[in-house]
Amino acid sequence: MDREKRLDPDELLASLHKEGYGKLTVFLGAMAGVGKTYAMLEVAKERLAEGQDIVVGLVETHQRVETEAMLQGMPIIPTRSLEYRGRVFQEMDLDAILTRHPQIVLVDELAHTNIPGSRHVKRYQDVEELLASGINVHTTLNIQHVESFNDVVAQITEVNVRETVPDRILEIASQIQLVDIPPEELIQRLKDGKVYVPDQAADAMKKFFRPGNINALREISMRYTAQRVDRQLESYMRMHGIEGPWPTGEKVLVCIGSSPFSGKLIRHAKRMGTRLKAELIAVHVEPQGRQPNGEAEKDAMAQNLRLAEKLGAETVALNGDDVAAEILELARRRNVSQIIIGKPEQTMLREWMHGSIVNKVIRNSHGMSVHIIAGRRGGDKPEVNNQTKDQQIKHLHPKNLSITSYVWSVLMMAGLTLLIEPIKNYLGTINICMLYLLPVLISSARWGRKPAIISSVVGAITFDFLFVPPLYSFTVSDIRYFISFIIFMLVGIVTGTLSARLKNQICYSRQRENRVATLYSLSRDIAAVDKLENVLESIVRKVADTLEGQVVLLLPDVNGKLVLMQSSSPDSFLNDSEQAVATWVFERGQKAGRGTETLGAASGLYLPLSIEQGTQGVLGIRFHHSEGQFDPERIRLLEAVAGLAAMAINRIKLAEEARQAHTLAESERLRTALFNSLSHDLRTPLASIIGAATGLLEDHNEIYSPEARHDLLQTILQGAERMNRFVSNLLDMARLESGMLKLNKDWCDIQDIIGVAVNRLGTVVTSRPLDIEVPENLPLVRADYVLIEQVLINLLDNAQKYSEPNSKIIVSVRQKGQHLEINVANRGHGIPETDLSKVFDKFYRLSSPLQVSGTGLGLAICKGIIEVHGGEIWAENNDLEGVTIIFTLPLTDGTENLPLGEAAND
């Protein structure tokens, strides 16, 4: 163990060599204009603010306003002026920087070629000298200037880049920061003149700055940076003796099928992937319309796919007419660098007739390495166990349909012959020959290739025997009739083959359509549902109907134990052993059970409902037919459903957490509002009460006159009433939201309610002008007397709070159709139109110059009470520059004894 963790001597020597050497930070971009210089200056500003000694050695602004603005306030080393061919150029003053010896120096455009007369030919050589002196350097570089990518960039952009930087410069960099922006944003910067002047920008967009070039260079820069990170991690792990994988950007694609020879290919690909530290992809391409020949081939294919997954490969199944084209298309799409393909030995005739997939792949594999593994003749037949043989015998021997098709083909020929025989002299030999093609076409369209061939053979024999001279003999005197016989055979073979292929394609398309429709239907159903039970029921029902099996869905309870939440049938197949398999799947996040190599003795197949946040549960299925567990299409559909189910369950959990967070936020708002109110709405009246009571208690010599004593007692009463209204509002809102408060309706006179509300408020309202306009002969209204009184008290109290001192408050009532309309108006400050509807929200308070206290619950309580009575309430700005609160009460009763909480929530 100690030997395994010993430090690598080479790594230690490399780390010692770097001591005393400056650190190089490279801001790497795909091309000019992505913001490398700006990003470098941003970092420099941060370092400068932290107190580090940082200077600008050379920064090329190219007259970009943003870059020039970033340079403001930065310490700058003046550049040197050098004359070359009659022009004066500015170059970095290397000696001045070495003399100044800052902690960090900024050097833009690392690939720049210096003007003749400079100490070094290239700027990166200047940087090397700065690093050797112990100065840290921040610099910028485009990926096309890296020497190893010179030919790649030229191939992509058709532009030869002359200024390059050796790869060793980037290899010694302690940090590479990728600077990247989307192609659309870069092109817009070009159009805006932020990269080049307009004429140069237009020319650059036509040549170098094309979207394809930009994306290609972006990918190269990203891959280079990722590989750099991998190398840094690898070096760190070796230095510290840490074991682990060593990922890189290589990708290996292996082509597999149902042959046992595919296992050899997969293992070879795994070994190559391990050597190259590459991602492994296993692809199986099923020719369009071809169906597996029995259960043996399905089983072998499933075993090879499981082997690939077991070895860590990503499995991909494709379907297409051109197998080689599908393989190469996937390889190009996934940026595969190595392709491994098997070449079983076969005869020249078979290769000439069917073509060679291997040769096609080699011919069209531009830029990819193709590795060919030769197989043995006869060694690619799938091994079949006893159970599979039995299944295959069952599959091959029910020949009722096949025999029937042959019989019908022969009968059609016989029937056609009986029809033609009486009129053969009128038809002619050519027409008779053409008529005999009809049964061939019908057989091929109806039953496929073999019945069509039988039909064509029977037709040729019948035509020869009955209609070709010499008659009633199989002898053919005219050699040209052989052409007709050959055409018969070709028509049967070709039409039968095309018909069978078309039928298979239709069958396959229908299967794909059904599965896509299932996924779409499931995603639509679970997206519109916010209850977990309904989502689980929909998932189980869809899977059971589509995949023909018994389905169970298990989720963890509050203790983390996996429990059955939904089943497609009352009698679940889940027992103790099956529960143990499901628990294993949940804990490890890997599928197991029937059809897999993990716990394969189980009766069901179990898949984890996994997302990034972890495993949400387990989906289990027991197929009604055993072949379902070996069907890759079904397994992929099941995995897709599991992914949708996991996202849906997680969405509902997040929604519940969001509701809880909202509830907590509301509680926090209520707590804050209560504290604010307690600090004013309770302490202010309490202070008045305590002060008045203290004065009365200390009046031992009765120095207060009866009027003064009355005023003090009045102060105590008003403070107590104010506190009582505050506490009542809080209790009313709590009872309103909980649904515990119910209406107690009776016939009421609105004028009496207004009078009682005014008396309850006392001097709070009567101390200022108050107009009450109630017409005579108003009808009685059926309402809860106490609650409507509370509404009027809140509205009158609100009106006096938000009105000018000594201004008038107007209360008016009128009948409007089948409603009573009550208005409470004041004079003061209006409400912005956008806030008129918000004043009835809980805890909502307007900013007012009057410094009004309160919790913002009064109008919310009024709204809840009025709406439960079947009325409406709203606010309007009036002509007095104040606000009028209007509410209506219906004269007809339709909400008797309706809970307030229910009505408020409706």
Short mmCIF file of C-alpha atoms in Angstrom, two decimals, residues 182-546:
data_model
loop_
_atom_site.label_atom_id
_atom_site.label_comp_id
_atom_site.label_asym_id
_atom_site.label_seq_id
_atom_site.Cartn_x
_atom_site.Cartn_y
_atom_site.Cartn_z
CA PRO A 182 -22.10 32.73 -28.07
CA PRO A 183 -21.49 33.07 -31.84
CA GLU A 184 -24.51 35.33 -32.24
CA GLU A 185 -23.15 37.77 -29.66
CA LEU A 186 -19.69 37.78 -31.29
CA ILE A 187 -21.17 38.46 -34.73
CA GLN A 188 -23.25 41.27 -33.24
CA ARG A 189 -20.10 42.75 -31.70
CA LEU A 190 -18.52 42.65 -35.14
CA LYS A 191 -21.50 44.42 -36.67
CA ASP A 192 -21.39 47.04 -33.91
CA GLY A 193 -17.74 47.77 -34.71
CA LYS A 194 -16.50 46.59 -31.30
CA VAL A 195 -13.93 44.19 -32.81
CA TYR A 196 -12.80 45.75 -36.09
CA VAL A 197 -13.64 48.89 -38.00
CA PRO A 198 -16.82 48.43 -40.12
CA ASP A 199 -15.04 47.68 -43.42
CA GLN A 200 -12.74 45.11 -41.83
CA ALA A 201 -15.65 43.63 -39.84
CA ALA A 202 -17.75 43.04 -42.96
CA ASP A 203 -14.84 41.32 -44.70
CA ALA A 204 -14.06 39.24 -41.59
CA MET A 205 -17.66 37.99 -41.30
CA LYS A 206 -17.55 36.75 -44.88
CA LYS A 207 -14.29 34.85 -44.40
CA PHE A 208 -13.09 34.03 -40.91
CA PHE A 209 -15.97 34.92 -38.58
CA ARG A 210 -18.55 32.55 -40.01
CA PRO A 211 -20.88 30.75 -37.54
CA GLY A 212 -19.43 27.36 -38.48
CA ASN A 213 -15.85 28.54 -37.98
CA ILE A 214 -16.75 30.19 -34.68
CA ASN A 215 -18.41 27.06 -33.29
CA ALA A 216 -15.54 24.85 -34.48
CA LEU A 217 -12.91 27.05 -32.82
CA ARG A 218 -15.04 27.32 -29.69
CA GLU A 219 -15.15 23.53 -29.47
CA ILE A 220 -11.38 23.28 -29.95
CA SER A 221 -10.72 25.84 -27.21
CA MET A 222 -13.18 24.18 -24.84
CA ARG A 223 -11.71 20.74 -25.46
CA TYR A 224 -8.18 22.04 -25.01
CA THR A 225 -9.13 23.67 -21.72
CA ALA A 226 -10.90 20.52 -20.53
CA GLN A 227 -7.92 18.35 -21.41
CA ARG A 228 -5.69 20.81 -19.60
CA VAL A 229 -7.83 20.45 -16.49
CA ASP A 230 -7.67 16.67 -16.82
CA ARG A 231 -3.86 16.79 -17.05
CA GLN A 232 -3.67 19.05 -14.01
CA LEU A 233 -5.89 16.68 -12.07
CA GLU A 234 -3.83 13.70 -13.23
CA SER A 235 -0.61 15.39 -12.15
CA TYR A 236 -2.06 16.32 -8.77
CA MET A 237 -3.34 12.80 -8.15
CA ARG A 238 0.00 11.24 -9.09
CA MET A 239 1.93 13.65 -6.87
CA HIS A 240 -0.32 12.81 -3.93
CA GLY A 241 -0.59 9.11 -4.65
CA ILE A 242 -4.34 9.27 -5.23
CA GLU A 243 -5.97 6.48 -7.22
CA GLY A 244 -8.71 7.30 -9.67
CA PRO A 245 -9.83 7.45 -13.31
CA TRP A 246 -8.04 9.65 -15.84
CA PRO A 247 -10.70 11.07 -18.22
CA THR A 248 -9.73 12.66 -21.57
CA GLY A 249 -11.46 13.89 -24.68
CA GLU A 250 -11.05 10.65 -26.71
CA LYS A 251 -14.16 8.68 -27.69
CA VAL A 252 -14.27 5.07 -28.85
CA LEU A 253 -17.27 3.71 -30.76
CA VAL A 254 -17.75 -0.06 -31.08
CA CYS A 255 -20.25 -1.61 -33.49
CA ILE A 256 -22.10 -4.59 -32.04
CA GLY A 257 -24.83 -7.01 -33.04
CA SER A 258 -26.43 -10.22 -31.81
CA SER A 259 -23.35 -12.33 -32.53
CA PRO A 260 -21.20 -13.64 -29.65
CA PHE A 261 -18.31 -12.14 -31.62
CA SER A 262 -19.66 -8.73 -30.45
CA GLY A 263 -18.57 -9.62 -26.93
CA LYS A 264 -14.99 -9.80 -28.18
CA LEU A 265 -15.40 -6.39 -29.84
CA ILE A 266 -16.84 -4.84 -26.68
CA ARG A 267 -14.00 -6.13 -24.52
CA HIS A 268 -11.42 -4.97 -27.06
CA ALA A 269 -13.05 -1.53 -27.12
CA LYS A 270 -13.01 -1.41 -23.32
CA ARG A 271 -9.29 -2.15 -23.27
CA MET A 272 -8.64 0.52 -25.88
CA GLY A 273 -10.80 3.00 -24.01
CA THR A 274 -8.87 2.30 -20.83
CA ARG A 275 -5.55 2.87 -22.60
CA LEU A 276 -6.76 6.09 -24.24
CA LYS A 277 -8.77 7.15 -21.17
CA ALA A 278 -11.67 7.50 -23.59
CA GLU A 279 -15.44 7.54 -23.38
CA LEU A 280 -16.93 4.31 -24.76
CA ILE A 281 -20.03 4.14 -26.98
CA ALA A 282 -21.60 0.86 -28.17
CA VAL A 283 -23.91 1.16 -31.18
CA HIS A 284 -26.24 -1.40 -32.72
CA VAL A 285 -27.80 -0.62 -36.10
CA GLU A 286 -30.80 -2.67 -37.10
CA PRO A 287 -31.38 -2.62 -40.89
CA GLN A 288 -34.61 -0.85 -41.74
CA GLY A 289 -37.54 -3.22 -41.58
CA ARG A 290 -35.56 -6.25 -40.39
CA GLN A 291 -36.90 -8.09 -37.38
CA PRO A 292 -34.83 -10.46 -35.20
CA ASN A 293 -35.02 -14.13 -36.21
CA GLY A 294 -36.64 -15.58 -33.13
CA GLU A 295 -35.99 -15.27 -29.43
CA ALA A 296 -32.42 -16.55 -29.65
CA GLU A 297 -31.27 -13.49 -31.57
CA LYS A 298 -33.18 -11.15 -29.25
CA ASP A 299 -31.63 -12.81 -26.22
CA ALA A 300 -28.12 -12.58 -27.70
CA MET A 301 -28.60 -8.92 -28.58
CA ALA A 302 -29.83 -8.15 -25.08
CA GLN A 303 -26.84 -9.95 -23.56
CA ASN A 304 -24.39 -7.95 -25.68
CA LEU A 305 -26.07 -4.67 -24.72
CA ARG A 306 -25.93 -5.63 -21.05
CA LEU A 307 -22.25 -6.54 -21.42
CA ALA A 308 -21.54 -3.13 -22.96
CA GLU A 309 -23.39 -1.36 -20.13
CA LYS A 310 -21.60 -3.50 -17.58
CA LEU A 311 -18.25 -2.38 -18.98
CA GLY A 312 -19.30 1.25 -18.69
CA ALA A 313 -20.32 1.92 -22.30
CA GLU A 314 -23.16 4.12 -23.42
CA THR A 315 -25.47 2.00 -25.60
CA VAL A 316 -27.18 3.45 -28.68
CA ALA A 317 -29.65 1.59 -30.92
CA LEU A 318 -30.33 2.91 -34.42
CA ASN A 319 -32.45 1.85 -37.36
CA GLY A 320 -31.73 2.56 -41.01
CA ASP A 321 -31.31 1.21 -44.52
CA ASP A 322 -27.57 1.99 -44.70
CA VAL A 323 -25.84 0.56 -41.65
CA ALA A 324 -22.46 2.10 -42.47
CA ALA A 325 -23.99 5.54 -42.99
CA GLU A 326 -25.81 5.36 -39.65
CA ILE A 327 -22.60 4.37 -37.85
CA LEU A 328 -20.61 7.22 -39.42
CA GLU A 329 -23.37 9.75 -38.80
CA LEU A 330 -23.41 8.88 -35.10
CA ALA A 331 -19.61 8.97 -34.99
CA ARG A 332 -19.50 12.46 -36.49
CA ARG A 333 -22.30 13.72 -34.29
CA ARG A 334 -20.59 12.47 -31.13
CA ASN A 335 -17.06 13.48 -32.23
CA VAL A 336 -15.76 9.91 -32.12
CA SER A 337 -12.05 9.51 -32.75
CA GLN A 338 -11.80 5.68 -32.82
CA ILE A 339 -14.20 3.18 -34.46
CA ILE A 340 -13.99 -0.54 -33.74
CA ILE A 341 -15.87 -2.83 -36.12
CA GLY A 342 -15.85 -6.57 -36.66
CA LYS A 343 -15.32 -8.31 -40.01
CA PRO A 344 -16.64 -11.89 -39.95
CA GLU A 345 -15.25 -14.18 -42.61
CA GLN A 346 -17.66 -14.63 -45.51
CA THR A 347 -17.53 -15.76 -49.10
CA MET A 348 -16.67 -13.39 -51.92
CA LEU A 349 -20.05 -14.06 -53.49
CA ARG A 350 -21.95 -13.02 -50.35
CA GLU A 351 -19.80 -9.90 -49.99
CA TRP A 352 -20.36 -9.04 -53.66
CA MET A 353 -24.13 -9.50 -53.37
CA HIS A 354 -24.71 -7.72 -50.06
CA GLY A 355 -21.78 -5.32 -49.95
CA SER A 356 -19.30 -4.84 -47.14
CA ILE A 357 -20.20 -2.57 -44.24
CA VAL A 358 -16.58 -2.50 -43.15
CA ASN A 359 -15.37 -1.21 -46.52
CA LYS A 360 -18.03 1.50 -46.54
CA VAL A 361 -17.03 2.64 -43.07
CA ILE A 362 -13.35 2.76 -44.03
CA ARG A 363 -14.01 4.70 -47.24
CA ASN A 364 -16.09 7.38 -45.51
CA SER A 365 -14.36 7.61 -42.12
CA HIS A 366 -12.61 10.91 -42.79
CA GLY A 367 -10.56 12.00 -39.78
CA MET A 368 -11.41 8.90 -37.71
CA SER A 369 -9.32 5.83 -37.00
CA VAL A 370 -11.01 2.52 -37.89
CA HIS A 371 -9.92 -0.68 -36.12
CA ILE A 372 -11.04 -3.93 -37.79
CA ILE A 373 -11.26 -7.10 -35.72
CA ALA A 374 -11.52 -10.22 -37.90
CA GLY A 375 -13.95 -12.95 -36.87
CA ARG A 376 -14.14 -16.66 -37.62
CA ARG A 377 -16.41 -18.21 -40.19
CA GLY A 378 -19.36 -19.76 -38.47
CA GLY A 379 -18.29 -18.25 -35.21
CA ASP A 380 -20.94 -15.57 -35.14
CA LYS A 381 -23.96 -17.75 -34.54
CA PRO A 382 -25.67 -16.98 -31.28
CA GLU A 383 -25.53 -19.57 -28.58
CA VAL A 384 -28.95 -20.84 -27.66
CA ASN A 385 -29.85 -22.31 -24.28
CA ASN A 386 -32.50 -25.01 -23.90
CA GLN A 387 -35.25 -22.60 -23.00
CA THR A 388 -34.49 -20.45 -26.01
CA LYS A 389 -34.50 -23.52 -28.29
CA ASP A 390 -37.93 -24.47 -27.04
CA GLN A 391 -39.15 -20.96 -27.63
CA GLN A 392 -37.63 -21.00 -31.11
CA ILE A 393 -39.30 -24.32 -31.96
CA LYS A 394 -42.62 -22.88 -30.83
CA HIS A 395 -41.93 -19.83 -32.92
CA LEU A 396 -41.11 -21.81 -36.07
CA HIS A 397 -43.68 -24.61 -35.95
CA PRO A 398 -47.03 -22.84 -35.79
CA LYS A 399 -47.29 -22.94 -39.59
CA ASN A 400 -51.04 -22.69 -40.01
CA LEU A 401 -50.78 -19.16 -41.35
CA SER A 402 -47.82 -20.00 -43.65
CA ILE A 403 -49.47 -23.13 -45.07
CA THR A 404 -52.68 -21.19 -45.61
CA SER A 405 -50.82 -18.52 -47.53
CA TYR A 406 -49.21 -21.13 -49.80
CA VAL A 407 -52.55 -22.85 -50.37
CA TRP A 408 -54.23 -19.56 -51.26
CA SER A 409 -51.43 -18.71 -53.67
CA VAL A 410 -51.90 -22.02 -55.49
CA LEU A 411 -55.68 -21.68 -55.43
CA MET A 412 -55.49 -18.23 -56.98
CA MET A 413 -53.40 -19.63 -59.83
CA ALA A 414 -55.88 -22.48 -60.29
CA GLY A 415 -58.85 -20.13 -60.26
CA LEU A 416 -57.19 -17.79 -62.75
CA THR A 417 -56.42 -20.77 -65.02
CA LEU A 418 -60.10 -21.86 -64.98
CA LEU A 419 -61.16 -18.34 -65.94
CA ILE A 420 -58.63 -18.04 -68.76
CA GLU A 421 -59.15 -21.51 -70.30
CA PRO A 422 -62.51 -20.79 -72.05
CA ILE A 423 -61.33 -17.47 -73.54
CA LYS A 424 -57.65 -18.20 -74.17
CA ASN A 425 -58.09 -17.93 -77.95
CA TYR A 426 -59.33 -14.34 -77.57
CA LEU A 427 -56.65 -13.16 -75.11
CA GLY A 428 -53.44 -14.14 -76.78
CA THR A 429 -50.28 -15.50 -75.19
CA ILE A 430 -48.91 -12.10 -74.10
CA ASN A 431 -52.09 -11.10 -72.25
CA ILE A 432 -52.31 -14.51 -70.59
CA CYS A 433 -48.72 -14.12 -69.42
CA MET A 434 -49.51 -10.70 -67.96
CA LEU A 435 -52.63 -12.02 -66.20
CA TYR A 436 -50.57 -14.70 -64.51
CA LEU A 437 -48.55 -11.93 -62.84
CA LEU A 438 -51.63 -10.84 -60.83
CA PRO A 439 -51.59 -13.76 -58.33
CA VAL A 440 -47.85 -13.22 -57.89
CA LEU A 441 -48.38 -9.55 -57.00
CA ILE A 442 -51.31 -10.33 -54.72
CA SER A 443 -49.37 -13.07 -52.91
CA SER A 444 -46.38 -10.81 -52.41
CA ALA A 445 -48.49 -7.94 -51.12
CA ARG A 446 -50.59 -10.14 -48.86
CA TRP A 447 -48.23 -12.79 -47.53
CA GLY A 448 -44.67 -11.85 -48.42
CA ARG A 449 -41.73 -13.22 -50.35
CA LYS A 450 -41.99 -17.00 -50.04
CA PRO A 451 -45.67 -17.32 -51.05
CA ALA A 452 -44.93 -14.95 -53.95
CA ILE A 453 -42.07 -17.17 -55.13
CA ILE A 454 -44.27 -20.29 -54.88
CA SER A 455 -46.99 -18.47 -56.80
CA SER A 456 -44.54 -17.44 -59.51
CA VAL A 457 -43.20 -21.02 -59.84
CA VAL A 458 -46.73 -22.48 -60.07
CA GLY A 459 -47.69 -19.78 -62.57
CA ALA A 460 -44.66 -20.44 -64.77
CA ILE A 461 -45.32 -24.19 -64.76
CA THR A 462 -49.03 -23.75 -65.51
CA PHE A 463 -48.38 -21.22 -68.27
CA ASP A 464 -45.80 -23.54 -69.85
CA PHE A 465 -48.03 -26.60 -69.61
CA LEU A 466 -51.29 -25.08 -70.87
CA PHE A 467 -50.41 -22.16 -73.11
CA VAL A 468 -46.85 -22.59 -74.49
CA PRO A 469 -46.48 -24.83 -77.59
CA PRO A 470 -46.25 -27.76 -77.57
CA LEU A 471 -49.35 -27.73 -75.33
CA TYR A 472 -49.79 -30.06 -72.37
CA SER A 473 -46.08 -30.63 -72.24
CA PHE A 474 -43.27 -29.14 -70.26
CA THR A 475 -41.15 -28.95 -73.38
CA VAL A 476 -40.46 -25.43 -74.62
CA SER A 477 -39.93 -25.05 -78.35
CA ASP A 478 -39.27 -21.31 -78.27
CA ILE A 479 -36.33 -20.28 -76.12
CA ARG A 480 -37.84 -16.78 -75.69
CA TYR A 481 -40.40 -18.16 -73.26
CA PHE A 482 -37.59 -18.75 -70.81
CA ILE A 483 -37.39 -14.98 -70.46
CA SER A 484 -41.03 -14.97 -69.34
CA PHE A 485 -40.30 -17.64 -66.77
CA ILE A 486 -37.32 -15.66 -65.43
CA ILE A 487 -39.49 -12.54 -65.22
CA PHE A 488 -42.06 -14.54 -63.25
CA MET A 489 -39.40 -15.54 -60.75
CA LEU A 490 -37.89 -12.04 -60.50
CA VAL A 491 -41.29 -10.44 -60.02
CA GLY A 492 -42.05 -12.87 -57.21
CA ILE A 493 -38.72 -12.34 -55.47
CA VAL A 494 -38.56 -8.55 -55.86
CA THR A 495 -42.18 -7.77 -55.03
CA GLY A 496 -42.19 -10.21 -52.14
CA THR A 497 -39.01 -8.74 -50.70
CA LEU A 498 -40.27 -5.18 -51.07
CA SER A 499 -43.62 -6.10 -49.57
CA ALA A 500 -42.02 -7.83 -46.58
CA ARG A 501 -39.68 -4.89 -46.04
CA LEU A 502 -42.56 -2.42 -46.28
CA LYS A 503 -44.62 -4.42 -43.82
CA ASN A 504 -41.72 -4.56 -41.39
CA GLN A 505 -41.17 -0.83 -41.75
CA ILE A 506 -44.85 -0.17 -41.13
CA CYS A 507 -44.80 -2.45 -38.09
CA TYR A 508 -41.65 -0.82 -36.75
CA SER A 509 -43.02 2.68 -37.42
CA ARG A 510 -46.21 1.82 -35.60
CA GLN A 511 -44.25 0.52 -32.64
CA ARG A 512 -42.16 3.69 -32.55
CA GLU A 513 -45.25 5.83 -32.98
CA ASN A 514 -47.03 4.05 -30.15
CA ARG A 515 -44.06 4.46 -27.85
CA VAL A 516 -43.54 8.12 -28.72
CA ALA A 517 -47.26 8.69 -28.29
CA THR A 518 -47.05 6.96 -24.92
CA LEU A 519 -44.20 9.21 -23.79
CA TYR A 520 -45.98 12.31 -25.07
CA SER A 521 -49.26 11.31 -23.46
CA LEU A 522 -47.54 10.48 -20.19
CA SER A 523 -45.54 13.71 -20.12
CA ARG A 524 -48.70 15.69 -20.90
CA ASP A 525 -50.71 13.94 -18.20
CA ILE A 526 -48.13 14.26 -15.45
CA ALA A 527 -47.23 17.84 -16.37
CA ALA A 528 -50.78 19.04 -15.72
CA VAL A 529 -51.18 17.24 -12.38
CA ASP A 530 -49.98 18.57 -9.06
CA LYS A 531 -51.04 15.67 -6.84
CA LEU A 532 -48.58 12.85 -6.31
CA GLU A 533 -51.25 10.14 -6.22
CA ASN A 534 -52.62 11.12 -9.63
CA VAL A 535 -49.14 11.24 -11.16
CA LEU A 536 -48.25 7.79 -9.86
CA GLU A 537 -51.55 6.35 -11.05
CA SER A 538 -51.03 7.80 -14.54
CA ILE A 539 -47.47 6.43 -14.76
CA VAL A 540 -48.44 2.93 -13.67
CA ARG A 541 -51.45 2.79 -15.98
CA LYS A 542 -49.53 3.98 -19.06
CA VAL A 543 -46.62 1.59 -18.51
CA ALA A 544 -48.89 -1.39 -17.87
CA ASP A 545 -51.01 -0.72 -20.98
CA THR A 546 -48.07 0.00 -23.31
#
